[in-house]
Coordinates of N, CA and C in Angstrom, one line a residue:
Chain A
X138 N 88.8 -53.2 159.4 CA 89.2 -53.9 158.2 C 89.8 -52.9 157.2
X139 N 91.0 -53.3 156.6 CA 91.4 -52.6 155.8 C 90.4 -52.3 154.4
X140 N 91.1 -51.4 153.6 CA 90.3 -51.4 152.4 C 91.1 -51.8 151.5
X141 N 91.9 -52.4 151.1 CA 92.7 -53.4 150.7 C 93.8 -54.2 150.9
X142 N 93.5 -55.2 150.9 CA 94.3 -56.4 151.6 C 95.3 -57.3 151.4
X143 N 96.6 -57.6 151.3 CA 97.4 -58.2 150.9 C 98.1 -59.2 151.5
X144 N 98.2 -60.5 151.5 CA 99.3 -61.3 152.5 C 100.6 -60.8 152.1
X145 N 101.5 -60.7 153.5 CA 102.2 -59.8 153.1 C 103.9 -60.7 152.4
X146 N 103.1 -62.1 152.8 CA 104.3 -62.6 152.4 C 105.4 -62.7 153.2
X147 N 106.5 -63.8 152.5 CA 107.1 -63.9 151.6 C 106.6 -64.8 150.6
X148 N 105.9 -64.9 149.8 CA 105.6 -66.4 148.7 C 106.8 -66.7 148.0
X149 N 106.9 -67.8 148.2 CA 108.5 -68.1 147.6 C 107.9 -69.4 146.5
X150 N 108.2 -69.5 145.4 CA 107.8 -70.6 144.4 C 109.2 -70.7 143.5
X151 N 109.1 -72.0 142.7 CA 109.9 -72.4 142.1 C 110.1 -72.0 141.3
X152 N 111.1 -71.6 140.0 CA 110.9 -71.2 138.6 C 110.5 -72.6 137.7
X153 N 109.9 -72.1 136.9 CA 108.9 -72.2 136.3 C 107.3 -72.3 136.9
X154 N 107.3 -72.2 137.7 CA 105.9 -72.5 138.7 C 105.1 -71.6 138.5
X155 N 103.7 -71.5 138.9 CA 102.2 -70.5 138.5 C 102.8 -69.9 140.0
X156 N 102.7 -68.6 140.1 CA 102.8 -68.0 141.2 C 101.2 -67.5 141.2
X157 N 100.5 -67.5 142.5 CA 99.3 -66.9 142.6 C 99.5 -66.0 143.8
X158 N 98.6 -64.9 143.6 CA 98.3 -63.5 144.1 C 97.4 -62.7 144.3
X159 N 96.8 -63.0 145.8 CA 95.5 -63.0 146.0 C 95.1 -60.9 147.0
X160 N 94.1 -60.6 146.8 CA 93.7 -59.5 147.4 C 92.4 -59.2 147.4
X161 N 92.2 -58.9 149.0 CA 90.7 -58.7 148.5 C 90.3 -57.1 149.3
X162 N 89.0 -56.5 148.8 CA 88.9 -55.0 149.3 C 87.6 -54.8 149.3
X163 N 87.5 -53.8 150.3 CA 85.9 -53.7 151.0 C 85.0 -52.8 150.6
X164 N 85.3 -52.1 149.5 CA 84.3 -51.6 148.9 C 83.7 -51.9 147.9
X165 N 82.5 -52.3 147.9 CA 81.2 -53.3 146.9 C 81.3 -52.4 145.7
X166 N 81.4 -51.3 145.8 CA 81.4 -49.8 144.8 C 82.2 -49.9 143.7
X167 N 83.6 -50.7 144.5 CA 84.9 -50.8 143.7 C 84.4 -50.9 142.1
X168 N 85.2 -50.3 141.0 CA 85.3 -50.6 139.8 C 86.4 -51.0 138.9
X169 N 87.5 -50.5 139.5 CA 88.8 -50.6 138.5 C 89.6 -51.1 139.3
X170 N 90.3 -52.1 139.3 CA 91.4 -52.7 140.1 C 93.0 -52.7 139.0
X171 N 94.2 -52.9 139.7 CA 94.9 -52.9 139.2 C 96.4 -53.4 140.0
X172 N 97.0 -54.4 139.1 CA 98.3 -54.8 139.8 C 99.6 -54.4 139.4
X173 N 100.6 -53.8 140.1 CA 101.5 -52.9 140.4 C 102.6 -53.8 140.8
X174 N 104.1 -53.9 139.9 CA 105.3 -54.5 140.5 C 105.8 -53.4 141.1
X175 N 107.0 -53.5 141.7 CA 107.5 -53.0 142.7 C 109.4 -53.7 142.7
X176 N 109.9 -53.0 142.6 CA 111.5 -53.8 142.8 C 111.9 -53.1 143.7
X177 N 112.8 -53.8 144.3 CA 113.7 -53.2 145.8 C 114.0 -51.8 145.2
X178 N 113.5 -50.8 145.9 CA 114.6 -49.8 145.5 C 114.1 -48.5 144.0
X179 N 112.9 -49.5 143.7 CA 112.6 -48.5 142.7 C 110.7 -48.6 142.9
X180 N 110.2 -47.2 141.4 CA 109.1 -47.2 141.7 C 108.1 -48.1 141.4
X181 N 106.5 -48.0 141.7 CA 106.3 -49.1 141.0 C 105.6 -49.4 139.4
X182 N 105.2 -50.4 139.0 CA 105.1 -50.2 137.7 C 103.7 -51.0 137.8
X183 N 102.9 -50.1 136.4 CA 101.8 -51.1 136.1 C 101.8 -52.5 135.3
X184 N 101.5 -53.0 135.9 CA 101.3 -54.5 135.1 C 100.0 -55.3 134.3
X185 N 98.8 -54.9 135.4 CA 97.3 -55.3 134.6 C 96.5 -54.5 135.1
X186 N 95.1 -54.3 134.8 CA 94.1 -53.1 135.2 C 93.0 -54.2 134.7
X187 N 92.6 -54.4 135.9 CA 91.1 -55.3 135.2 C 89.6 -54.5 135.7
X188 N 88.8 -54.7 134.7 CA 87.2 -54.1 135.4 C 86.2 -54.8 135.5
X189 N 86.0 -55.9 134.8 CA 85.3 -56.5 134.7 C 85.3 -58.0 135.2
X190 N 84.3 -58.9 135.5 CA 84.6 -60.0 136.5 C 84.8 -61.0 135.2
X191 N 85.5 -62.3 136.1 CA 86.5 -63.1 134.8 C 88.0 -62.9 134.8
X192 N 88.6 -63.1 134.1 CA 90.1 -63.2 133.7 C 90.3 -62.5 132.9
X193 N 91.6 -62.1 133.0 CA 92.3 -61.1 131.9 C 93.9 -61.7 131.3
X194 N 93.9 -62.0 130.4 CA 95.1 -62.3 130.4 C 96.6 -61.3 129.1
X195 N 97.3 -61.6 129.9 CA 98.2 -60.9 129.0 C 99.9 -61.4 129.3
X196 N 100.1 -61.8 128.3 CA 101.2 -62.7 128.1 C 101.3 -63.7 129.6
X197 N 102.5 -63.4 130.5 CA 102.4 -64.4 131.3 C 101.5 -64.3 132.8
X198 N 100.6 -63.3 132.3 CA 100.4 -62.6 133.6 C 98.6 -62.8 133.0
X199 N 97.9 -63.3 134.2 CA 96.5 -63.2 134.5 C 95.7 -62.8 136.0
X200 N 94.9 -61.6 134.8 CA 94.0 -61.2 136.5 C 92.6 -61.6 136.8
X201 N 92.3 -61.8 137.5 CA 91.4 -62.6 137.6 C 90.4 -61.7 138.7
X202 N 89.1 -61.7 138.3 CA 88.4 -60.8 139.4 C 86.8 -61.2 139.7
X203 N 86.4 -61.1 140.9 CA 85.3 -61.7 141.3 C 84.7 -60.7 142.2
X204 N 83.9 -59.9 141.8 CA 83.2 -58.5 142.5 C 82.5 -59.3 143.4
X205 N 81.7 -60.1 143.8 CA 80.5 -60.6 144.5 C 81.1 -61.2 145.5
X206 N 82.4 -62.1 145.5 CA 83.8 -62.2 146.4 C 84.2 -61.0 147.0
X207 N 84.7 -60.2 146.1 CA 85.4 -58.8 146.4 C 86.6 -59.3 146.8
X208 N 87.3 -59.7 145.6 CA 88.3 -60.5 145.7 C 89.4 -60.5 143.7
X209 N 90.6 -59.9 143.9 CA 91.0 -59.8 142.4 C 92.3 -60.8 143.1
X210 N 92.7 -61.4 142.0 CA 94.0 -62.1 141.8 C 95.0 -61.7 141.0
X211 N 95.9 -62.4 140.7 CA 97.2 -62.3 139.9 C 97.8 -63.4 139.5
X212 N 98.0 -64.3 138.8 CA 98.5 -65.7 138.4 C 99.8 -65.4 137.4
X213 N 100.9 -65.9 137.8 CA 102.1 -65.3 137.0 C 102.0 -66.9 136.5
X214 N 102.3 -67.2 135.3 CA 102.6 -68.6 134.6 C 104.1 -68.3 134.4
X215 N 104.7 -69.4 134.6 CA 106.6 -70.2 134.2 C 107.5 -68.9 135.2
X216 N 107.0 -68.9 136.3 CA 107.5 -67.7 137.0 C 109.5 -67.4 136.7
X217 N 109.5 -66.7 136.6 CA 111.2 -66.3 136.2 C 111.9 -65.5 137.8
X218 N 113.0 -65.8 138.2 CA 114.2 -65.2 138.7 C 113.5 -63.5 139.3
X219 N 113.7 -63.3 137.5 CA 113.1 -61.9 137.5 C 112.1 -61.2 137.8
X220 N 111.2 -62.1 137.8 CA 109.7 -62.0 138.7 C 109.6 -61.8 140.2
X221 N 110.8 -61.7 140.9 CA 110.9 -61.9 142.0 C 110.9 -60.0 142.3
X222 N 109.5 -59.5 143.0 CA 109.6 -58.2 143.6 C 108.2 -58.4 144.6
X223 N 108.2 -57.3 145.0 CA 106.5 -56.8 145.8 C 105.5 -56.4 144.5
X224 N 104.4 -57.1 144.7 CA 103.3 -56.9 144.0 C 102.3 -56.3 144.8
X225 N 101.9 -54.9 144.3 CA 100.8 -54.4 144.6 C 99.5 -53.9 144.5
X226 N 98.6 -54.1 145.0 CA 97.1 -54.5 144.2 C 96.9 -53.2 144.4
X227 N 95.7 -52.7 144.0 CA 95.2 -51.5 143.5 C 93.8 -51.2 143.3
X228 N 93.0 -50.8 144.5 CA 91.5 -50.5 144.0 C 91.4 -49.2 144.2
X229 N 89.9 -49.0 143.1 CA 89.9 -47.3 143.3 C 88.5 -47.6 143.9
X230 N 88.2 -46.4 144.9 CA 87.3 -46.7 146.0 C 86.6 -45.2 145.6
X231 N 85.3 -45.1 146.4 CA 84.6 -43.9 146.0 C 85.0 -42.7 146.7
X232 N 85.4 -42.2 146.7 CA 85.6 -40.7 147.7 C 84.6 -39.4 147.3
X233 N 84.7 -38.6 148.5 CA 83.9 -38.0 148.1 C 84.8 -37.1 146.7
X234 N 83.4 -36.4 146.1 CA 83.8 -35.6 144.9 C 84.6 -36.9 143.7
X235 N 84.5 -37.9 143.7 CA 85.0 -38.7 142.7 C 85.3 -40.5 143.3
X236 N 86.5 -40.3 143.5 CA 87.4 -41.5 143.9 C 88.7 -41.4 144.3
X237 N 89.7 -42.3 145.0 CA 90.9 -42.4 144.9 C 91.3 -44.0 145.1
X238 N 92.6 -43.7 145.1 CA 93.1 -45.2 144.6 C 93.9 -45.5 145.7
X239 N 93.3 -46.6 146.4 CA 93.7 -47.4 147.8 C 94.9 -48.3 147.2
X240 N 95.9 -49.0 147.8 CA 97.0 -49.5 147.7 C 97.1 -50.6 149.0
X241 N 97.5 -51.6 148.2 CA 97.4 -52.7 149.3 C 98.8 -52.6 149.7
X242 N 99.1 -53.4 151.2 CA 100.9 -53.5 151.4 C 101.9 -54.2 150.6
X243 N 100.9 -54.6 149.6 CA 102.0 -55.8 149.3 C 102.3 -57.2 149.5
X244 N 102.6 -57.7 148.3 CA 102.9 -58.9 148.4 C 104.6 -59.3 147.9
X245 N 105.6 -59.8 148.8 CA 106.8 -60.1 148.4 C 106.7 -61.6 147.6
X246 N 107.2 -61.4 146.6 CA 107.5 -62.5 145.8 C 108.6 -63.3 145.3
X247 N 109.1 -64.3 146.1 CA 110.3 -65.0 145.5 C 110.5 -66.1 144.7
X248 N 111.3 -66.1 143.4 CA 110.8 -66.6 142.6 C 112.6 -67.6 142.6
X249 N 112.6 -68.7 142.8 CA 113.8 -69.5 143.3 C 114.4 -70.2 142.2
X250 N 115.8 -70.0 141.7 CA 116.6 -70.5 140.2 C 116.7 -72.1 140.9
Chain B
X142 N 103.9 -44.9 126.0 CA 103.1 -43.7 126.3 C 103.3 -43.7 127.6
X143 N 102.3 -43.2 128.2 CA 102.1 -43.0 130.1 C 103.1 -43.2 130.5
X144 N 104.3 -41.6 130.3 CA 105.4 -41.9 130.9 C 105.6 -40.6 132.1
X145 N 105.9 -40.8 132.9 CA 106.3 -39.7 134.1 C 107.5 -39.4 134.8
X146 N 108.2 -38.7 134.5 CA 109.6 -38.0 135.5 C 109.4 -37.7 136.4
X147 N 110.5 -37.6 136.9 CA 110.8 -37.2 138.2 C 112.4 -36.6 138.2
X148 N 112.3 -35.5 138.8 CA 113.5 -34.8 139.1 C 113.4 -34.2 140.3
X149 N 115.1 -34.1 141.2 CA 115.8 -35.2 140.7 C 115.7 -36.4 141.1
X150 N 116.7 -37.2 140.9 CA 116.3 -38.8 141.2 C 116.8 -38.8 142.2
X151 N 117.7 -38.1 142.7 CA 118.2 -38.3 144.3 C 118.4 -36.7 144.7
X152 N 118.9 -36.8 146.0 CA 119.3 -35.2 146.4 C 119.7 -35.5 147.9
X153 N 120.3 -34.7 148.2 CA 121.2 -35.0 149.4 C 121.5 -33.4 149.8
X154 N 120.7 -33.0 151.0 CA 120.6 -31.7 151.9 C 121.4 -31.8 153.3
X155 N 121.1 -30.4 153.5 CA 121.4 -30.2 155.0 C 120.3 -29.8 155.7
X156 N 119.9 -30.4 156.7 CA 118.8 -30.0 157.9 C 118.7 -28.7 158.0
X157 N 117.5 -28.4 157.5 CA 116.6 -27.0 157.5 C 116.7 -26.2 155.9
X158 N 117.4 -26.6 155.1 CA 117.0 -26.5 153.4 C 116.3 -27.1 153.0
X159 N 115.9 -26.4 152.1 CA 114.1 -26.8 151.5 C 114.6 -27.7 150.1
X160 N 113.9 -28.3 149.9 CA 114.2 -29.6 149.1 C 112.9 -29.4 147.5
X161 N 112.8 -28.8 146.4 CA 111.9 -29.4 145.3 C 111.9 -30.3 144.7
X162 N 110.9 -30.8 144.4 CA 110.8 -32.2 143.5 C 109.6 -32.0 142.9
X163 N 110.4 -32.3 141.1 CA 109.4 -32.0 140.1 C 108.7 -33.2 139.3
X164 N 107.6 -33.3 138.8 CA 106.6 -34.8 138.6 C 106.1 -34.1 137.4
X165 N 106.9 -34.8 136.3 CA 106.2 -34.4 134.8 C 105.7 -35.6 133.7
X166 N 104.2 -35.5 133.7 CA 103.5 -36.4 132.4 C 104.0 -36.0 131.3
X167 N 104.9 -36.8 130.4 CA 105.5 -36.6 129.6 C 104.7 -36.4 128.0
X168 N 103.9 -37.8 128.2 CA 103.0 -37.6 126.5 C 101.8 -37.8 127.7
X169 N 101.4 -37.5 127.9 CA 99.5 -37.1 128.3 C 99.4 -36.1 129.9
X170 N 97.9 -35.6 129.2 CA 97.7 -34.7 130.5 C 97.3 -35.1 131.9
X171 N 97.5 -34.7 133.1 CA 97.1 -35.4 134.2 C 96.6 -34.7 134.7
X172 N 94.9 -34.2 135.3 CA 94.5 -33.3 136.1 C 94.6 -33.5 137.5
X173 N 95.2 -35.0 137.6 CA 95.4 -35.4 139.0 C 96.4 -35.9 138.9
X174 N 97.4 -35.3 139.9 CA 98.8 -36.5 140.2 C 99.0 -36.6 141.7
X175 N 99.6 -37.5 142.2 CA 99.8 -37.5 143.5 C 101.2 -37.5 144.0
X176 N 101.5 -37.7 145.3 CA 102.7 -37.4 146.3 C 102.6 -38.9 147.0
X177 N 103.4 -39.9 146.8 CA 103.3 -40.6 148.1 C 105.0 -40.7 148.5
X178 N 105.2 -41.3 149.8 CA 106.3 -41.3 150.5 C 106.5 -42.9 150.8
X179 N 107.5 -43.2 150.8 CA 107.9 -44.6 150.6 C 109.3 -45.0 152.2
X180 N 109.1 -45.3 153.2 CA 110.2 -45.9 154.1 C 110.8 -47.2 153.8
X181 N 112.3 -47.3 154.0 CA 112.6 -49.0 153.5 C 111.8 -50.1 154.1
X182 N 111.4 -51.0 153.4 CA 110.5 -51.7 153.9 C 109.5 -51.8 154.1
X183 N 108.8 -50.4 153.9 CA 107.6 -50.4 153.8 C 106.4 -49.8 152.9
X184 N 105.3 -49.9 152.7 CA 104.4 -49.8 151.6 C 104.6 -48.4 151.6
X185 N 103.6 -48.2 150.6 CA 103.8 -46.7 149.8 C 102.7 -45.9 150.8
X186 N 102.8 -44.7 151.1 CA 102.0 -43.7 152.1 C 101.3 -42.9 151.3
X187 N 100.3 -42.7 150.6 CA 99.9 -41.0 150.0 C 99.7 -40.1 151.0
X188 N 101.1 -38.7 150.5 CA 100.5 -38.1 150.9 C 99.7 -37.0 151.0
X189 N 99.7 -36.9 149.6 CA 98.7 -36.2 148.8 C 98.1 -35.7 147.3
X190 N 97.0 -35.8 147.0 CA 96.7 -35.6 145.7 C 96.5 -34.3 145.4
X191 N 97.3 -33.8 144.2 CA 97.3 -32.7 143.5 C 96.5 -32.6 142.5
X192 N 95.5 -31.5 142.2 CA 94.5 -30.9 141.3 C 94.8 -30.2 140.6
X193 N 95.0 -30.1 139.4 CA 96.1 -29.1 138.4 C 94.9 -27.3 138.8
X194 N 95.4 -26.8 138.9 CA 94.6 -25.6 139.2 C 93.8 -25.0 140.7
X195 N 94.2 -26.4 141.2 CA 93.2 -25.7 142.9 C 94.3 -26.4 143.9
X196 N 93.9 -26.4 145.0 CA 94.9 -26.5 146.4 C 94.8 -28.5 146.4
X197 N 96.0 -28.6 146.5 CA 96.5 -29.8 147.0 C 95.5 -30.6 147.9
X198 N 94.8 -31.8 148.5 CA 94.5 -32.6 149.6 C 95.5 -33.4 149.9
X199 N 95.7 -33.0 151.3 CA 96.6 -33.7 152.2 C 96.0 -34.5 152.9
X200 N 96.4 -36.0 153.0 CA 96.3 -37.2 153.7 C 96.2 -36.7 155.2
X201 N 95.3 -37.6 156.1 CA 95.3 -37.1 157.5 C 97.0 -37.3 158.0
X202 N 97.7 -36.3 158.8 CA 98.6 -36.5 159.6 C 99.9 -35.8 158.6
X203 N 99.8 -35.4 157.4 CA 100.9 -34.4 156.5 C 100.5 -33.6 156.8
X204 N 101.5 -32.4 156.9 CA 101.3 -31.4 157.2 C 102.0 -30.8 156.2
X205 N 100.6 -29.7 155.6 CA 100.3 -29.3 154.4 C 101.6 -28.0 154.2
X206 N 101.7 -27.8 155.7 CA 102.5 -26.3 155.3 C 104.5 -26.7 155.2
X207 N 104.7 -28.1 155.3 CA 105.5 -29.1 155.2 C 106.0 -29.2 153.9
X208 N 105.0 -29.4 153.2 CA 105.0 -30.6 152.1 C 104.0 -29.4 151.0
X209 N 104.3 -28.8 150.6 CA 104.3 -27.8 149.5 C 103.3 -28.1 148.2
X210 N 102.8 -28.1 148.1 CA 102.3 -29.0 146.6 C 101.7 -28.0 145.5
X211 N 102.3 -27.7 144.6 CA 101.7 -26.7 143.4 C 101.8 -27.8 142.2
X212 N 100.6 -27.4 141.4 CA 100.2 -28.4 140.1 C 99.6 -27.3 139.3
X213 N 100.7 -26.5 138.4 CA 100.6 -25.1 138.0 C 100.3 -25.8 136.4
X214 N 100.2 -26.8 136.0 CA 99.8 -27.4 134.9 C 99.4 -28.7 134.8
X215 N 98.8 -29.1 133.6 CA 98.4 -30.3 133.5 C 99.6 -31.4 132.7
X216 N 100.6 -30.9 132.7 CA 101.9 -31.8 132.9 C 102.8 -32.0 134.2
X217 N 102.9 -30.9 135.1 CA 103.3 -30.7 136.4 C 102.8 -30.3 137.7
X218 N 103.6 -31.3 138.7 CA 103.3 -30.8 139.8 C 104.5 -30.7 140.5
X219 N 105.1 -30.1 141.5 CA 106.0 -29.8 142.6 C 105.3 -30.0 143.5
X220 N 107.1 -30.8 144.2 CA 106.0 -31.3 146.1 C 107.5 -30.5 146.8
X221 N 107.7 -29.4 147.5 CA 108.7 -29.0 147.9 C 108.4 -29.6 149.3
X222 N 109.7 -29.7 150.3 CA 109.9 -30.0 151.5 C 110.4 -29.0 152.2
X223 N 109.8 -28.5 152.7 CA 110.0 -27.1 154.0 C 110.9 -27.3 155.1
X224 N 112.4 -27.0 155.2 CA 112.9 -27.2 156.6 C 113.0 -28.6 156.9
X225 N 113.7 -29.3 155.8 CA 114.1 -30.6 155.7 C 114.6 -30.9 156.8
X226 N 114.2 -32.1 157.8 CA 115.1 -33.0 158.9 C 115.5 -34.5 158.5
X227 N 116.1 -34.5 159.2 CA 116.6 -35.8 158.7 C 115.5 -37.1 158.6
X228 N 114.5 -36.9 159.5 CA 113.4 -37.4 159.4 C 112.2 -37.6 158.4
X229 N 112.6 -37.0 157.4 CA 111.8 -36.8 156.2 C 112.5 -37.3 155.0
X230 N 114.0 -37.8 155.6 CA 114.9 -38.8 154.6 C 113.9 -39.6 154.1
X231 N 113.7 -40.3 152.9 CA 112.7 -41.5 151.9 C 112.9 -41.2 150.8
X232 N 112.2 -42.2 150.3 CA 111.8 -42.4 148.9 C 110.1 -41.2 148.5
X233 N 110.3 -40.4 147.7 CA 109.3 -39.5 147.5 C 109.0 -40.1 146.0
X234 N 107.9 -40.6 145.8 CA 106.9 -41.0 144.1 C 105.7 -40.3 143.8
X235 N 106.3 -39.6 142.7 CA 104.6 -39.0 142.5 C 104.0 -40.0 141.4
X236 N 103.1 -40.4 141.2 CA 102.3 -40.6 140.2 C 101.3 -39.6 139.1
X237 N 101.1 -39.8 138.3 CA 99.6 -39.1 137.2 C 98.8 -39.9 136.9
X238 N 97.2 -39.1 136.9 CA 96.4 -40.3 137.0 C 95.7 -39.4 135.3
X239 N 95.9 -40.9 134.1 CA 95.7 -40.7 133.0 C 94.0 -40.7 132.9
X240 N 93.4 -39.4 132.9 CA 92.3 -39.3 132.9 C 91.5 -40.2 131.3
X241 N 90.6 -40.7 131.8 CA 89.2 -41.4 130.7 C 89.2 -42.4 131.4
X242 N 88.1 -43.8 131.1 CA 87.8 -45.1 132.0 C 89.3 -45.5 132.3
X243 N 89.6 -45.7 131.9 CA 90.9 -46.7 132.7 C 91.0 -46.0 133.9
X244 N 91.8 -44.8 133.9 CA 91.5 -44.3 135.2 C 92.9 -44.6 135.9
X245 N 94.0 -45.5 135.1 CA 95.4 -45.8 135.3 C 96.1 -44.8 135.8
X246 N 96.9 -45.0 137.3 CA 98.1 -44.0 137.9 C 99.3 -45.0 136.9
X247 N 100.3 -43.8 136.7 CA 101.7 -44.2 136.0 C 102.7 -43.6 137.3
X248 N 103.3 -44.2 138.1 CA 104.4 -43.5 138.5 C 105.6 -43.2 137.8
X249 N 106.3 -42.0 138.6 CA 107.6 -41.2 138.5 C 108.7 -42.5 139.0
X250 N 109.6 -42.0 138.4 CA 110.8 -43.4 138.9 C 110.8 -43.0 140.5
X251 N 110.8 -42.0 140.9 CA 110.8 -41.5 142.3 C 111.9 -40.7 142.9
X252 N 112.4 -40.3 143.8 CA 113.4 -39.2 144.2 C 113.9 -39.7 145.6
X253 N 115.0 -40.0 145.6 CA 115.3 -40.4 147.2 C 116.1 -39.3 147.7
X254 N 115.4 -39.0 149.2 CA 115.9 -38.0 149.6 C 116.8 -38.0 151.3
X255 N 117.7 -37.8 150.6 CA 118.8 -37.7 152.4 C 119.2 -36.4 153.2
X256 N 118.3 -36.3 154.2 CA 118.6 -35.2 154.8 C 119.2 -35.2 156.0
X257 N 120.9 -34.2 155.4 CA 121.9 -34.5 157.3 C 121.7 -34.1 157.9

């Protein structure tokens, strides 16, 4: 099993439509999760950082996280054109001497005018 | 804030010239930044995290004497490429990981590298 997991897509939705964005990762340890855009061609960028179980929201963008699942989401509301890249999830896992930060493959997102 | 460079943004060699690429935290310090490697189409690789003051960890399968890594401050790190082949052509991203809880990586816009 991987240590984090992504459908890899393509999710294609309509604009204006809720795009949802699912990941889940196998260590119970996990604390800090985080969702990362990604555009063809460039690096990627942070979008949300959630720690705590519940929703997070911030402008069009909600994360949503369920530790006992072992399962965080992503909910884009009135999806835009522009919304259209790879989203990638982000857990930090225990390592020895600290932690590091696992990266999922990705999720392609198409967001249809 | 949490902003990070990268220089340069591209670079274009000849097979068996050494290649640097520089990863600078612009407004905050990073005692950790990383190296990952990016192929078209495919997810991001780490391939290694840099420790501002001690030796690099390299991901199983880099090869450390390859892929160069000094992090001579807590604004910088260099990831040189040793004897560049064409097969080491990609997308190179460092990230910095903004130390306190958050615990947030910021990436470098990244460096694409063509080697003939």
């Amino acid at each position: 099993q991987k240590e984090v997991e992504q459908n890899s897509g393509p999710l294609s939705v309509p604009e204006g439509a809720i795009a949802s964005l699912n990941c889940t990762y196998s260590d119970r340890g996990s604390q800090s999760f985080f969702w990362y855009r990604q555009y063809s061609g460039k690096s990627p960028e942070l979008i949300m950082s959630i720690y705590s179980n519940g929703d997070k929201e911030d402008g069009r963008f909600t994360a949503q996280l369920n530790k006992a699942s072992q399962y965080v989401s992503l909910l884009i509301r009135d999806s835009q054109p522009s919304d259209s890249a790879t989203y990638l999830c982000a857990v930090n896992i225990s390592n020895t001497g600290g932690f590091k930060t696992i990266f999922g493959a990705g999720t392609r997102l198409f967001v249809k005018a | 804030g949490a902003v990070v460079s990268q220089h340069p943004s591209w670079v274009i060699c000849k097979s068996g010239t050494s290649v640097k690429i520089e990863c600078r935290s612009l407004d905050f310090q990073a005692t950790t930044m990383f190296w990952y490697r990016q192929f078209p189409k495919q997810s991001l690789m780490l391939m290694a995290t840099s420790n501002e003051g001690s030796k690099a960890t390299y991901e199983q399968g880099v090869e450390k004497d390859k892929f160069l890594i000094n992090h001579a401050s807590l604004t910088l790190s260099t990831l040189t490429v040793t004897s560049a082949h064409p097969e080491d052509s990609s997308f190179y991203i460092c990230s910095a990981r903004r130390t306190g809880r958050s615990n947030e990586q910021f990436f470098g816009p990244g460096t694409r590298l063509t080697v003939l």
